[in-house]
Coordinates of C-alpha atoms and ligand atoms in Angstrom, one line a residue:
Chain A
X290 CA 65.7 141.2 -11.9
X291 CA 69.6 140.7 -12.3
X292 CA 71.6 143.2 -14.0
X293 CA 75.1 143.3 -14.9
X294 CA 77.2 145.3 -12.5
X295 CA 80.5 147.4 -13.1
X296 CA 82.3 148.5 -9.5
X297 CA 85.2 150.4 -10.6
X298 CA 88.6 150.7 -9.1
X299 CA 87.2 153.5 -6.8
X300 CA 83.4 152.3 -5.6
X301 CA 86.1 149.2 -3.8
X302 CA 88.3 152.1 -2.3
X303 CA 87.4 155.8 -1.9
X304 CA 83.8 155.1 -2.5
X305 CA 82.6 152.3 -1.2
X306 CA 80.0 153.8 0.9
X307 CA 78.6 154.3 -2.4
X308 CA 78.6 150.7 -3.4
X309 CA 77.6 149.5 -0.2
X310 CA 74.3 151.9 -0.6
X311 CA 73.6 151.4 -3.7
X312 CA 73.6 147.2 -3.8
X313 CA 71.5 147.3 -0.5
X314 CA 69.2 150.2 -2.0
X315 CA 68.7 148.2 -5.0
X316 CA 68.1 145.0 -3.9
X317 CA 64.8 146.8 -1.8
X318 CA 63.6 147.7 -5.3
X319 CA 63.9 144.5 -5.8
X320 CA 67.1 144.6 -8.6
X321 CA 70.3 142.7 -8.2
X322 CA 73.6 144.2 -9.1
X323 CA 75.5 141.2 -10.2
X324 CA 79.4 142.2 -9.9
X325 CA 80.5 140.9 -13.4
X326 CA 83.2 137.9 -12.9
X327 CA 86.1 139.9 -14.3
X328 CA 86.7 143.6 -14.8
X329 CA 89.4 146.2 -15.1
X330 CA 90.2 149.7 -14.6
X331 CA 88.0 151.4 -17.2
X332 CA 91.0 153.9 -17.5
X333 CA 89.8 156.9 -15.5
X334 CA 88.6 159.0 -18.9
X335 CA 87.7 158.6 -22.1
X336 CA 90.9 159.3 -24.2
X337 CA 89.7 161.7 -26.8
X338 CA 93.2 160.5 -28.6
X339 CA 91.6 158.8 -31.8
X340 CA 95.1 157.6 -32.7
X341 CA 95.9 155.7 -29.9
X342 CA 93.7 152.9 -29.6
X343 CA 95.6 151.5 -26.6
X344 CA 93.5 154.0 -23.8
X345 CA 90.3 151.8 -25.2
X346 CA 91.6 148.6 -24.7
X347 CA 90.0 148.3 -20.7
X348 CA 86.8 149.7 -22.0
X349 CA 86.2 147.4 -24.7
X350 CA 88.0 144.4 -22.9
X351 CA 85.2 145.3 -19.9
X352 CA 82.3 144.7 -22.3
X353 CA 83.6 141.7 -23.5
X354 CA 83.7 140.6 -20.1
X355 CA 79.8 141.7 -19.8
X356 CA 78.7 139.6 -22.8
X357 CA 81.0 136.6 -21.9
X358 CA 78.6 136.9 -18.3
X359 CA 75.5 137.1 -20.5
X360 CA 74.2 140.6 -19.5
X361 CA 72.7 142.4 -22.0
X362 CA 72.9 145.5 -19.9
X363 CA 75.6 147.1 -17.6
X364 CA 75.1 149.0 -14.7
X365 CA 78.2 151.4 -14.1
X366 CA 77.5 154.0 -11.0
X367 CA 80.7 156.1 -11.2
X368 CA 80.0 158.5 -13.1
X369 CA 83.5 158.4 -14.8
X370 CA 83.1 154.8 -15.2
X371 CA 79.7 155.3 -16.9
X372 CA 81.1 158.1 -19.3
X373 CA 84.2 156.1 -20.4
X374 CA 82.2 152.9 -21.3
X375 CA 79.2 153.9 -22.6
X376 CA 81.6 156.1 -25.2
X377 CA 84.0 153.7 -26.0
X378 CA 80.6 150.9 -26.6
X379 CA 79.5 154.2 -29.3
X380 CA 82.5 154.2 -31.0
X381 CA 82.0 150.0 -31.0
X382 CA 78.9 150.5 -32.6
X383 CA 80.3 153.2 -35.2
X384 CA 83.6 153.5 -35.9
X385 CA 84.5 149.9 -37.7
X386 CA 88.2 151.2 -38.4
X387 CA 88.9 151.8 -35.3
X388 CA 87.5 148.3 -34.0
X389 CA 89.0 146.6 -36.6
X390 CA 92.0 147.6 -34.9
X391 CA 91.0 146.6 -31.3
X392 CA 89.7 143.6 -32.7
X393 CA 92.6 142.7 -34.4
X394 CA 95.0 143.5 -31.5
X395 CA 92.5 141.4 -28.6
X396 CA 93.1 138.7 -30.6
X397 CA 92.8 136.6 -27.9
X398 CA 89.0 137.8 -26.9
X399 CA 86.1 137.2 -29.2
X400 CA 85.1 140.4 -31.5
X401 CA 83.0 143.0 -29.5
X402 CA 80.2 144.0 -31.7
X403 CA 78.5 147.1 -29.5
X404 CA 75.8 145.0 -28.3
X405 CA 75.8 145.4 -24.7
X406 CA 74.4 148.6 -23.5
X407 CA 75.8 150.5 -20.8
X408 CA 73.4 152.1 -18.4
X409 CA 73.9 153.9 -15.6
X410 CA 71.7 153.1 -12.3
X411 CA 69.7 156.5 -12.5
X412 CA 68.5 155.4 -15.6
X413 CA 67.1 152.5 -14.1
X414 CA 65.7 154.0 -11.4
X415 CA 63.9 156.6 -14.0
X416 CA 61.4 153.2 -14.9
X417 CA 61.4 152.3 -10.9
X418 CA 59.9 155.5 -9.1
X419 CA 56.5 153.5 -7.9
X420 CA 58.8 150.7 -6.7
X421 CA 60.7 153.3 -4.6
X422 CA 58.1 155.5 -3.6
X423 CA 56.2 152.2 -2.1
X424 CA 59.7 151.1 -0.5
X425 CA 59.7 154.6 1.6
X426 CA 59.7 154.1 5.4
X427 CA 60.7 157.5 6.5
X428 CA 60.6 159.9 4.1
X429 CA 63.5 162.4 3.8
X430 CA 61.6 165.4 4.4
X431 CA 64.6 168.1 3.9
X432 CA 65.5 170.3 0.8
X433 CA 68.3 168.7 -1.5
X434 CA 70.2 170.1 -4.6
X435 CA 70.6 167.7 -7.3
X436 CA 74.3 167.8 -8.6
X437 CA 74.5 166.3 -11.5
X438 CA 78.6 167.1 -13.0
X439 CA 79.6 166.9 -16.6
X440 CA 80.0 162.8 -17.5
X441 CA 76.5 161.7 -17.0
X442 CA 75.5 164.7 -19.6
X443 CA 78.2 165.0 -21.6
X444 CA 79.1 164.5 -24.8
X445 CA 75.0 164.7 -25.0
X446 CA 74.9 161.2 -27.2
X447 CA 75.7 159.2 -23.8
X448 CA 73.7 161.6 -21.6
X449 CA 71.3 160.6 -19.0
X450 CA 68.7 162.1 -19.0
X451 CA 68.2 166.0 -21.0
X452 CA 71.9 167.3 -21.0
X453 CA 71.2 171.0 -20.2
X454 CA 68.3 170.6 -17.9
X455 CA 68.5 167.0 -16.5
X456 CA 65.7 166.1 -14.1
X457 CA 65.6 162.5 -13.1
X458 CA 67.6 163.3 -9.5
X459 CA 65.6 165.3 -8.4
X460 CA 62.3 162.8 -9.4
X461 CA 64.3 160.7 -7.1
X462 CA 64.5 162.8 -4.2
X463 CA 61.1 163.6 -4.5
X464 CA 60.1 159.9 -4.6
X465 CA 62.4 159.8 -1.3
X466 CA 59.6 162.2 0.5
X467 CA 62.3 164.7 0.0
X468 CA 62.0 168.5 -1.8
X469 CA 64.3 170.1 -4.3
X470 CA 65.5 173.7 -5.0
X471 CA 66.7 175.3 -8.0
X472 CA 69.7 174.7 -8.7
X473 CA 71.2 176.6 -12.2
X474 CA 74.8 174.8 -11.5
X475 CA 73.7 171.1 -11.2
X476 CA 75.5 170.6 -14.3
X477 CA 78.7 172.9 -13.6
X478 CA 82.1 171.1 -13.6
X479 CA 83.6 170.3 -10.5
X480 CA 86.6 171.0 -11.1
X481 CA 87.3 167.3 -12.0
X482 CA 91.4 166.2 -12.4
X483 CA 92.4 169.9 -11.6
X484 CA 92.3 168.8 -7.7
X485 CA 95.8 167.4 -7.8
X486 CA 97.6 169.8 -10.1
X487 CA 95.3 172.9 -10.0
X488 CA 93.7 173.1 -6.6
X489 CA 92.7 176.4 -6.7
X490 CA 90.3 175.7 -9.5
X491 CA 88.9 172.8 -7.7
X492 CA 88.5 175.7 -4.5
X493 CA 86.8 178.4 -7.1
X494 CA 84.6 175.8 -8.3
X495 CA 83.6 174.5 -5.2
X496 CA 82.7 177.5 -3.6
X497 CA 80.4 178.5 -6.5
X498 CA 78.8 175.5 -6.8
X499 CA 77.8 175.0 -2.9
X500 CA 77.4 178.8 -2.4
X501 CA 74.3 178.4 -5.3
X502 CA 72.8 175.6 -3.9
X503 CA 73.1 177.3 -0.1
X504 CA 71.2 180.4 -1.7
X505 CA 68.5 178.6 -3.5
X506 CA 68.0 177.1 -0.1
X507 CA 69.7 173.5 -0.2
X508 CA 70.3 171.6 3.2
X509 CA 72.4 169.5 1.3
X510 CA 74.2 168.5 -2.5
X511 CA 73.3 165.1 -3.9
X512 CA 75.9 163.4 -6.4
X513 CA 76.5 160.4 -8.2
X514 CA 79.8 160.8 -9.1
X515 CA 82.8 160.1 -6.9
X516 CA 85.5 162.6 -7.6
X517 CA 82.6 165.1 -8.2
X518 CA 81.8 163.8 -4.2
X519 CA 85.4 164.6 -3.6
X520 CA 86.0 167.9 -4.8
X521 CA 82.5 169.2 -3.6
X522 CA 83.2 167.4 -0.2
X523 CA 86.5 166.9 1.2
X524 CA 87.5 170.3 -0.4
X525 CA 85.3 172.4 1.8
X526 CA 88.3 172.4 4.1
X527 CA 90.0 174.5 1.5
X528 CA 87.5 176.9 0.6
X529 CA 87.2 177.7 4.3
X530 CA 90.3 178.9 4.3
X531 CA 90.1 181.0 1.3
X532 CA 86.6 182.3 2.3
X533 CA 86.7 182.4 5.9
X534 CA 82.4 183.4 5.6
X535 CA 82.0 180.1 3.2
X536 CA 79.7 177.6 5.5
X537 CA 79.3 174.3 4.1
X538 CA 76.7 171.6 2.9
X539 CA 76.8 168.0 3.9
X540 CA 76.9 166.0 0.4
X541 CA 75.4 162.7 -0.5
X542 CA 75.4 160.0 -2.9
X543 CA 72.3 159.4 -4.4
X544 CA 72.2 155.8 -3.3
X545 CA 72.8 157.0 0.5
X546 CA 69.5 159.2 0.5
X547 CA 67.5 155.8 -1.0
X548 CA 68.9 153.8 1.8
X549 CA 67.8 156.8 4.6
X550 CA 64.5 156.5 3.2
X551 CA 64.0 152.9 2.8
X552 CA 65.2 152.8 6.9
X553 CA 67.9 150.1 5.9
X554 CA 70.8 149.9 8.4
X555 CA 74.0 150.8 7.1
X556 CA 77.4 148.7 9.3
X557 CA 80.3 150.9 10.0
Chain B
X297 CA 125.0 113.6 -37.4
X298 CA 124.9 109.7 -36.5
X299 CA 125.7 108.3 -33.7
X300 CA 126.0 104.5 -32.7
X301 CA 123.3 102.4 -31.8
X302 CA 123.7 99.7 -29.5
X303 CA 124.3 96.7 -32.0
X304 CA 126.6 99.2 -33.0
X305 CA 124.8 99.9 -36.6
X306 CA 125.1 104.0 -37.2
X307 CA 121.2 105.7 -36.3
X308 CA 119.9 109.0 -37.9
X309 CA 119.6 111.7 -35.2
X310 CA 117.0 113.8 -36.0
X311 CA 118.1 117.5 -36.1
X312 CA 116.3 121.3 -35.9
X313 CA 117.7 124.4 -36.8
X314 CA 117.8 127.1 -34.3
X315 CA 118.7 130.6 -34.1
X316 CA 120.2 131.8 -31.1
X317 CA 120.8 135.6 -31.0
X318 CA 120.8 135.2 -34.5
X319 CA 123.0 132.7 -35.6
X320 CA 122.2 129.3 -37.1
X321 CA 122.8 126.5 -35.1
X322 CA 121.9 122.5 -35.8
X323 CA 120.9 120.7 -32.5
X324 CA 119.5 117.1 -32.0
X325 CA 115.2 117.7 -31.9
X326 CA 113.3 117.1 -28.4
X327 CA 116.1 118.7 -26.5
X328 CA 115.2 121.9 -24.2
X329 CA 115.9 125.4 -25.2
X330 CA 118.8 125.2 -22.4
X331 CA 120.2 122.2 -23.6
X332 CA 120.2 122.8 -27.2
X333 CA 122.3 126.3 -26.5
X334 CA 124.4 124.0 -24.3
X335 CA 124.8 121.7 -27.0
X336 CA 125.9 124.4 -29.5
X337 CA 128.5 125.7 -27.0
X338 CA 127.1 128.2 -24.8
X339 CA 127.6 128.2 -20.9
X340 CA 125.6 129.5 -18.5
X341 CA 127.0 131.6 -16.4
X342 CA 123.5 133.3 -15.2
X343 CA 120.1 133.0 -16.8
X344 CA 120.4 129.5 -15.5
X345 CA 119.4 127.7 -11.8
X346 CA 116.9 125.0 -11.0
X347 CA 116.8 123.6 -14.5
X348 CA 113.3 122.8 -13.4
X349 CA 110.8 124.9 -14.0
X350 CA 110.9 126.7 -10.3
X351 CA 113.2 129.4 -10.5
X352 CA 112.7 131.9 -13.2
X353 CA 116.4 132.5 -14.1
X354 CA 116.1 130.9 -17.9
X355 CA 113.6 133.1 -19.1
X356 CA 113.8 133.1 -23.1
X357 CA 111.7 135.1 -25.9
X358 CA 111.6 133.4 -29.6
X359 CA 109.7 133.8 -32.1
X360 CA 108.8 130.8 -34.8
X361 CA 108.5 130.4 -38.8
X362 CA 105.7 132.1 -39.8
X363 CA 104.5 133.0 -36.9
X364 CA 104.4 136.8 -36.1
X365 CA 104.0 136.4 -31.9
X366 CA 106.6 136.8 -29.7
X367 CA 106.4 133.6 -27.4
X368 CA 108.0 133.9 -23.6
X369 CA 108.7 130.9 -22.3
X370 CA 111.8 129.1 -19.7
X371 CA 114.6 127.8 -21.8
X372 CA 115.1 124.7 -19.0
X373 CA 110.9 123.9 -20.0
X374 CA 110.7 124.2 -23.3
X375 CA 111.2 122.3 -26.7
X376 CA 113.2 123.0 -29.2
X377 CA 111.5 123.4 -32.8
X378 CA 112.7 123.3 -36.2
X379 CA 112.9 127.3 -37.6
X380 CA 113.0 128.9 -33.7
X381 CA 114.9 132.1 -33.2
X382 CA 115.7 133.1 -30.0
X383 CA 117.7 134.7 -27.1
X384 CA 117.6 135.1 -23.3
X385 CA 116.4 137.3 -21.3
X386 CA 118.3 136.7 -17.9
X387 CA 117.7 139.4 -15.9
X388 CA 114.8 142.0 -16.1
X389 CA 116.0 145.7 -14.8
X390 CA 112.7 146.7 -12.1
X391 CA 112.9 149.0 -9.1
X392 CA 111.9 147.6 -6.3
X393 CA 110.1 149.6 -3.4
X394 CA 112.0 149.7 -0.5
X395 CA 109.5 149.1 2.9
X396 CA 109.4 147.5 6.3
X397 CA 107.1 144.9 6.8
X398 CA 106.8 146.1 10.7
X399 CA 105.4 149.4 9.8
X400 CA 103.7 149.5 6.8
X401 CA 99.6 148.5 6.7
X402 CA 97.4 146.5 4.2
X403 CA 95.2 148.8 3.6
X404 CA 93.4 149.2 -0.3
X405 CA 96.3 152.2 -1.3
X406 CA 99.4 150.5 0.1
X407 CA 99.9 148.6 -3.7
X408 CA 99.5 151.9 -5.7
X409 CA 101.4 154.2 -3.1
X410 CA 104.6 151.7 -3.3
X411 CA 103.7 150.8 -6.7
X412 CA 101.9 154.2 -8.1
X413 CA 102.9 153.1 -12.2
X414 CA 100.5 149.8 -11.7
X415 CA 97.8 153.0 -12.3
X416 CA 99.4 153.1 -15.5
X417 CA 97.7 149.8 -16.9
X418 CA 95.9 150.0 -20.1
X419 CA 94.4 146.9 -20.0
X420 CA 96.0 144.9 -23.4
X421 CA 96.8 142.0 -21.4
X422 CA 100.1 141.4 -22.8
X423 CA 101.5 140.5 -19.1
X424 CA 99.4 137.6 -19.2
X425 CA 100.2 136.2 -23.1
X426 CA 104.1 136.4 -21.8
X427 CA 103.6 134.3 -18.3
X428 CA 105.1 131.1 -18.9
X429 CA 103.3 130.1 -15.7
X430 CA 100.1 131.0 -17.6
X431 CA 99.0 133.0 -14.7
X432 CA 96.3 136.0 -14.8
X433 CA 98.8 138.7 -15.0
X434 CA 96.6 141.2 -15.8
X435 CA 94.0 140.1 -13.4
X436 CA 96.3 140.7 -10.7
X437 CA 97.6 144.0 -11.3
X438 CA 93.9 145.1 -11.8
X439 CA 93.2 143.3 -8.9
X440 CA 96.2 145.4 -7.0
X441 CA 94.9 148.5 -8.3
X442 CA 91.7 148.0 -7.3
X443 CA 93.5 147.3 -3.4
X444 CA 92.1 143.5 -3.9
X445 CA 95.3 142.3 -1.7
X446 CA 94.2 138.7 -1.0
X447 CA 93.4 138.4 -4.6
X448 CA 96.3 139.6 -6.3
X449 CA 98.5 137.5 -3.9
X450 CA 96.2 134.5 -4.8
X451 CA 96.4 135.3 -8.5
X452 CA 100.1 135.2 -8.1
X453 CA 100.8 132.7 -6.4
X454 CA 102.7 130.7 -8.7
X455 CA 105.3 133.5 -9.5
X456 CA 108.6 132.6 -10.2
X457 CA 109.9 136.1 -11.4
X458 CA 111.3 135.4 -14.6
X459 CA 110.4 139.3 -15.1
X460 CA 109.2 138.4 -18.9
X461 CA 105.8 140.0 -17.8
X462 CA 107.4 143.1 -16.7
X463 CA 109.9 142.9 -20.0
X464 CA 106.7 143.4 -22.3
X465 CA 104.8 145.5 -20.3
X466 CA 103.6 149.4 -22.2
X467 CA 102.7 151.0 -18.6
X468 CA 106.7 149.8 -18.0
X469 CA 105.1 147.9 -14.6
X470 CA 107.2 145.9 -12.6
X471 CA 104.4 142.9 -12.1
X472 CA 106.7 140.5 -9.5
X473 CA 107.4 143.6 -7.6
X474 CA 104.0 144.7 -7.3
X475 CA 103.0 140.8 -6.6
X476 CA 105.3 140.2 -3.8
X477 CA 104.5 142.8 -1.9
X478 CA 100.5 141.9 -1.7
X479 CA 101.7 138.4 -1.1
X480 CA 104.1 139.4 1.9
X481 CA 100.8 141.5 3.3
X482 CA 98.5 139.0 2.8
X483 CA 101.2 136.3 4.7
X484 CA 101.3 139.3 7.5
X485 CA 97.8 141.0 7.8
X486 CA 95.9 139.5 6.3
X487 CA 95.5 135.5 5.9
X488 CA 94.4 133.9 9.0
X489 CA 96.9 133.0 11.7
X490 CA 98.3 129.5 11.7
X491 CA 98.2 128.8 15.6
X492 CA 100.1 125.9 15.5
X493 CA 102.6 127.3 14.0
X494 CA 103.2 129.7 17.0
X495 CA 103.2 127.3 19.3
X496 CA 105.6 125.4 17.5
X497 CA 108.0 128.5 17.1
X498 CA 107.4 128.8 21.0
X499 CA 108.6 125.0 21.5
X500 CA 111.5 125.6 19.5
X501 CA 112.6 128.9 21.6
X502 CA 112.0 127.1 24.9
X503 CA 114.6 124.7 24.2
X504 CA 112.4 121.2 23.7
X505 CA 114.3 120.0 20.6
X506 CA 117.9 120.5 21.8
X507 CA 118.7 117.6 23.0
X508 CA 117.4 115.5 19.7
X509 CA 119.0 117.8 17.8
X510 CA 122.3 117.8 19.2
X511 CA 121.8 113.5 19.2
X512 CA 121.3 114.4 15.2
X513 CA 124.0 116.3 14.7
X514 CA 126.2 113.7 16.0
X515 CA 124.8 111.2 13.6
X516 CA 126.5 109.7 10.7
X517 CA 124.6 110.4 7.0
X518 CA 123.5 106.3 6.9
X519 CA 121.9 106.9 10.0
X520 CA 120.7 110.6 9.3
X521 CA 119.0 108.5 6.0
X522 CA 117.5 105.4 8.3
X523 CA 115.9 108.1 10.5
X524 CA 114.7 110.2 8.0
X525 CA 113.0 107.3 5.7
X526 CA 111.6 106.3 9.3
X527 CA 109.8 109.8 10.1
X528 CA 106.6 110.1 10.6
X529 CA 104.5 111.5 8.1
X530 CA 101.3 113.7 8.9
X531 CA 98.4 112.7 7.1
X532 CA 97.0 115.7 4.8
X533 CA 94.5 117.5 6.9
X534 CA 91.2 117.9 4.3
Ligands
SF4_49 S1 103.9 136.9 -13.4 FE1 105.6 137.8 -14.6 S2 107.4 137.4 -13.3 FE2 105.8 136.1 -12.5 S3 106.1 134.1 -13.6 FE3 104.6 135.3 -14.8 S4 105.8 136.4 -16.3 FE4 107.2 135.7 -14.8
SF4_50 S1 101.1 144.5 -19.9 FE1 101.1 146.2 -18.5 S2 99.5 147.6 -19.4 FE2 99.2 145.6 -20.4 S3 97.7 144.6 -19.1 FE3 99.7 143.9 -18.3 S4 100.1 145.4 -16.7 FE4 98.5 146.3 -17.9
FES51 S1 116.5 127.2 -14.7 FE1 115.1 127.5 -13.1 S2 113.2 127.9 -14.1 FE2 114.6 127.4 -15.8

């Protein structure tokens, strides 16, 4: 099966481990992330300005670009990606004024109607757990919290899976052959944007969230979203300094614990 | 107007109306933008060079008769057309990042660090309706955003830096800037190594063209021409 596929600017920089694991992973389940031909920064968040129609251009310009490609669906992994789409194809779908507008304005793009629908790869792997639980080689066999961050679940209309109590991660880790704990913060911010202007918010939030998941047990955090991967990951540093006691959890993309468990070779 | 004919019999010139920075002029039809303000008494000074499409100095903005876009075009490529108002745009204020080819790296954040605005891109695609070399504008910032160098050099290849990109830009991005610099990494890092070309640079430093050099620079231009209309040409490689 091919589906349409939306990188983002940062699963080609910061995150391409991600991409790498997640084409490979999916291609063993026996789905093909087709890269669309054209795409563009889907403008880092969904600008909850309704006045100024300019921060939805990329989004809507981006699912023109699916359509024109002929995909009916569009895979978008980051979760920031994901949550800026998918909420600017709503307001497609329901707010004629406003697309009027953008319609107007593109006038040098067809009319965008709504009709592609913007998925993001858990949700695909939801109607895929025989697929991957036959595709396990060796199975994970460690204890894994399932961190889930605000965009997949919020606002709840574009959520994943149940917004307060999501489940479908941890379905996949035990698929993998690996176990869950409990985990009350899976769906705690991260501290998102606040890393470069508010660090220490970034630190508190870290600390809590990694500290919970040590106590319940966790030998390591699971994500999907990049900058969640960021501020739970690379700012561990931080919190060591603030909490000298604070010891650390390794933390994974889901797409890296699919391609552990299939026993597919990563390069580099 | 009229002008003579040949057999001397008085000919109807046809004639537009133009508007240059405002002001109604009457200028013979079919002549370019650069002529026509040439025609009604302007000289350039700047804003002109090549007068052939390759340089980017003319660039011009009009708009037409019922028509509410704003075209971008080069005044030394373009037609004149009845109802046309327009100026020049000669010179486009960007900063330019200042960097040593030597020491910095092509890596997928060396476009955004020198360039961090190109972040600023919202997408509208107005870059790409003002190239007058049609290229994908948009594409190639995105493309440099994204740290794509070897595409955004290959996007822009055909550059001139007329600056009428960066003139309509909302995220105030200097394009040509941005585009210059991925296509001076991709030349460096990036694109594969033209051996031939170091050998030949080697030749030259040892010394093996001196002597037909200093034969040529002796030469008179009739002979200079005789030799040069005599060279040997390489066929294309495929
Ligand atoms: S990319 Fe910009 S500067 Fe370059 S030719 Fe096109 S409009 Fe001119
Ligand atoms: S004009 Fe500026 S903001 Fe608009 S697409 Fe081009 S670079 Fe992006
Ligand atoms: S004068 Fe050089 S491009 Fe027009």
């Amino acid at each position: 099966m091919e589906m349409g596929y939306y990188p983002g600017c940062t699963l080609k920089t910061n995150a391409k481990v991600f991409e790498d694991s997640l084409l490979k992973a999916f291609e063993k389940i026996g789905i093909k992330l087709k890269e669309l031909n054209k795409w563009y920064c889907c403008g880092t968040v969904y600008s909850l300005a309704t006045d100024n129609l300019m921060y939805r251009l990329a989004a809507i310009r981006n699912l023109i670009r699916a359509k024109e490609d002929g995909h009916e669906k569009l895979v978008a992994p980051c979760s920031i990606c994901y949550n800026t789409l998918k909420q600017a194809n709503l307001m497609a779908k329901s707010d004629e004024e406003a697309m009027s507008k953008i319609n107007a304005f593109m006038d040098e793009e067809p009319d965008y109607d709504g009709s592609v629908s913007v998925i993001h790869p858990l949700e695909v792997i939801e109607a895929k757990l025989q697929e991957i639980k036959a595709a396990v080689k060796k199975p994970l066999g460690k204890k894994y919290a399932a961190y889930y961050g605000c965009l997949l679940l919020r606002p709840k209309e574009i959520a994943i899976d149940e917004h307060e109590n999501p489940s479908i991660m941890e379905r996949l880790i035990e698929a993998l052959g690996g176990s869950v704990v409990n985990f009350p913060l899976k769906n705690e911010c991260c501290g998102s944007y606040n890393v470069a202007s508010n660090k220490e918010a970034v630190i508190d939030a870290n600390y809590r969230i990694i500290t919970n998941a040590r106590r319940n047990g966790a030998d390591a955090i699971v994500t999907s979203c990049p900058l969640c991967h960021f501020n739970l990951k690379e700012m561990q540093k931080e919190v060591k300094k603030v909490h000298p006691e604070f010891a650390g959890l390794p933390v994974y993309y889901f797409s890296e614990l699919m391609v552990e468990a299939f026993g597919i070779e990563m390069e580099g | 107007m009229a002008r003579k004919s040949k057999k001397g019999e008085k000919q109807e010139m046809e004639m537009v109306r133009i508007y240059i920075m405002g002001k109604e002029y009457k200028v013979p039809a079919g002549l370019t933008i650069m002529k026509a303000m040439e025609y009604a008494g302007y000289r350039y000074i700047r804003g002109a060079g090549c007068r052939a499409g390759f340089c980017g100095a003319c660039a011009t903005v009009y708009r037409k008769e019922g028509d509410y876009k704003l075209h971008a075009d080069l005044a030394c490529q373009t037609t004149v057309e009845d109802g046309m108002w327009l100026v020049q745009l000669p010179f486009t204020p960007a900063n330019k990042a200042i960097y040593d080819m030597d020491k910095i790296e092509a890596d997928d954040k060396t476009l955004v660090n020198f360039y961090p605005e190109i972040a600023r891109c919202v997408s509208c695609n107005t870059c790409t309706k003002a190239c007058p070399q049609e290229l994908d504008v948009m594409d190639y910032i995105q493309a440099s955003l994204r740290g794509d160098i070897a595409k955004a050099a290959e996007l822009s290849f055909d550059c001139i830096q007329c600056g009428l990109c960066a003139m309509r830009c909302p995220a105030e991005i200097a394009h040509y800037h941005v585009a210059q610099l991925a296509r001076r990494l991709y030349g460096k890092y990036i694109a594969p190594k033209a051996r031939h070309l170091e050998e030949r640079v080697k030749e030259i430093e040892e010394g093996k063209f001196d002597e037909e050099m200093k034969k040529m620079m002796k030469m008179s231009v009739t002979q200079l021409r005789k030799l040069y209309n005599a060279r040997d040409i390489e066929p294309e490689e495929d």
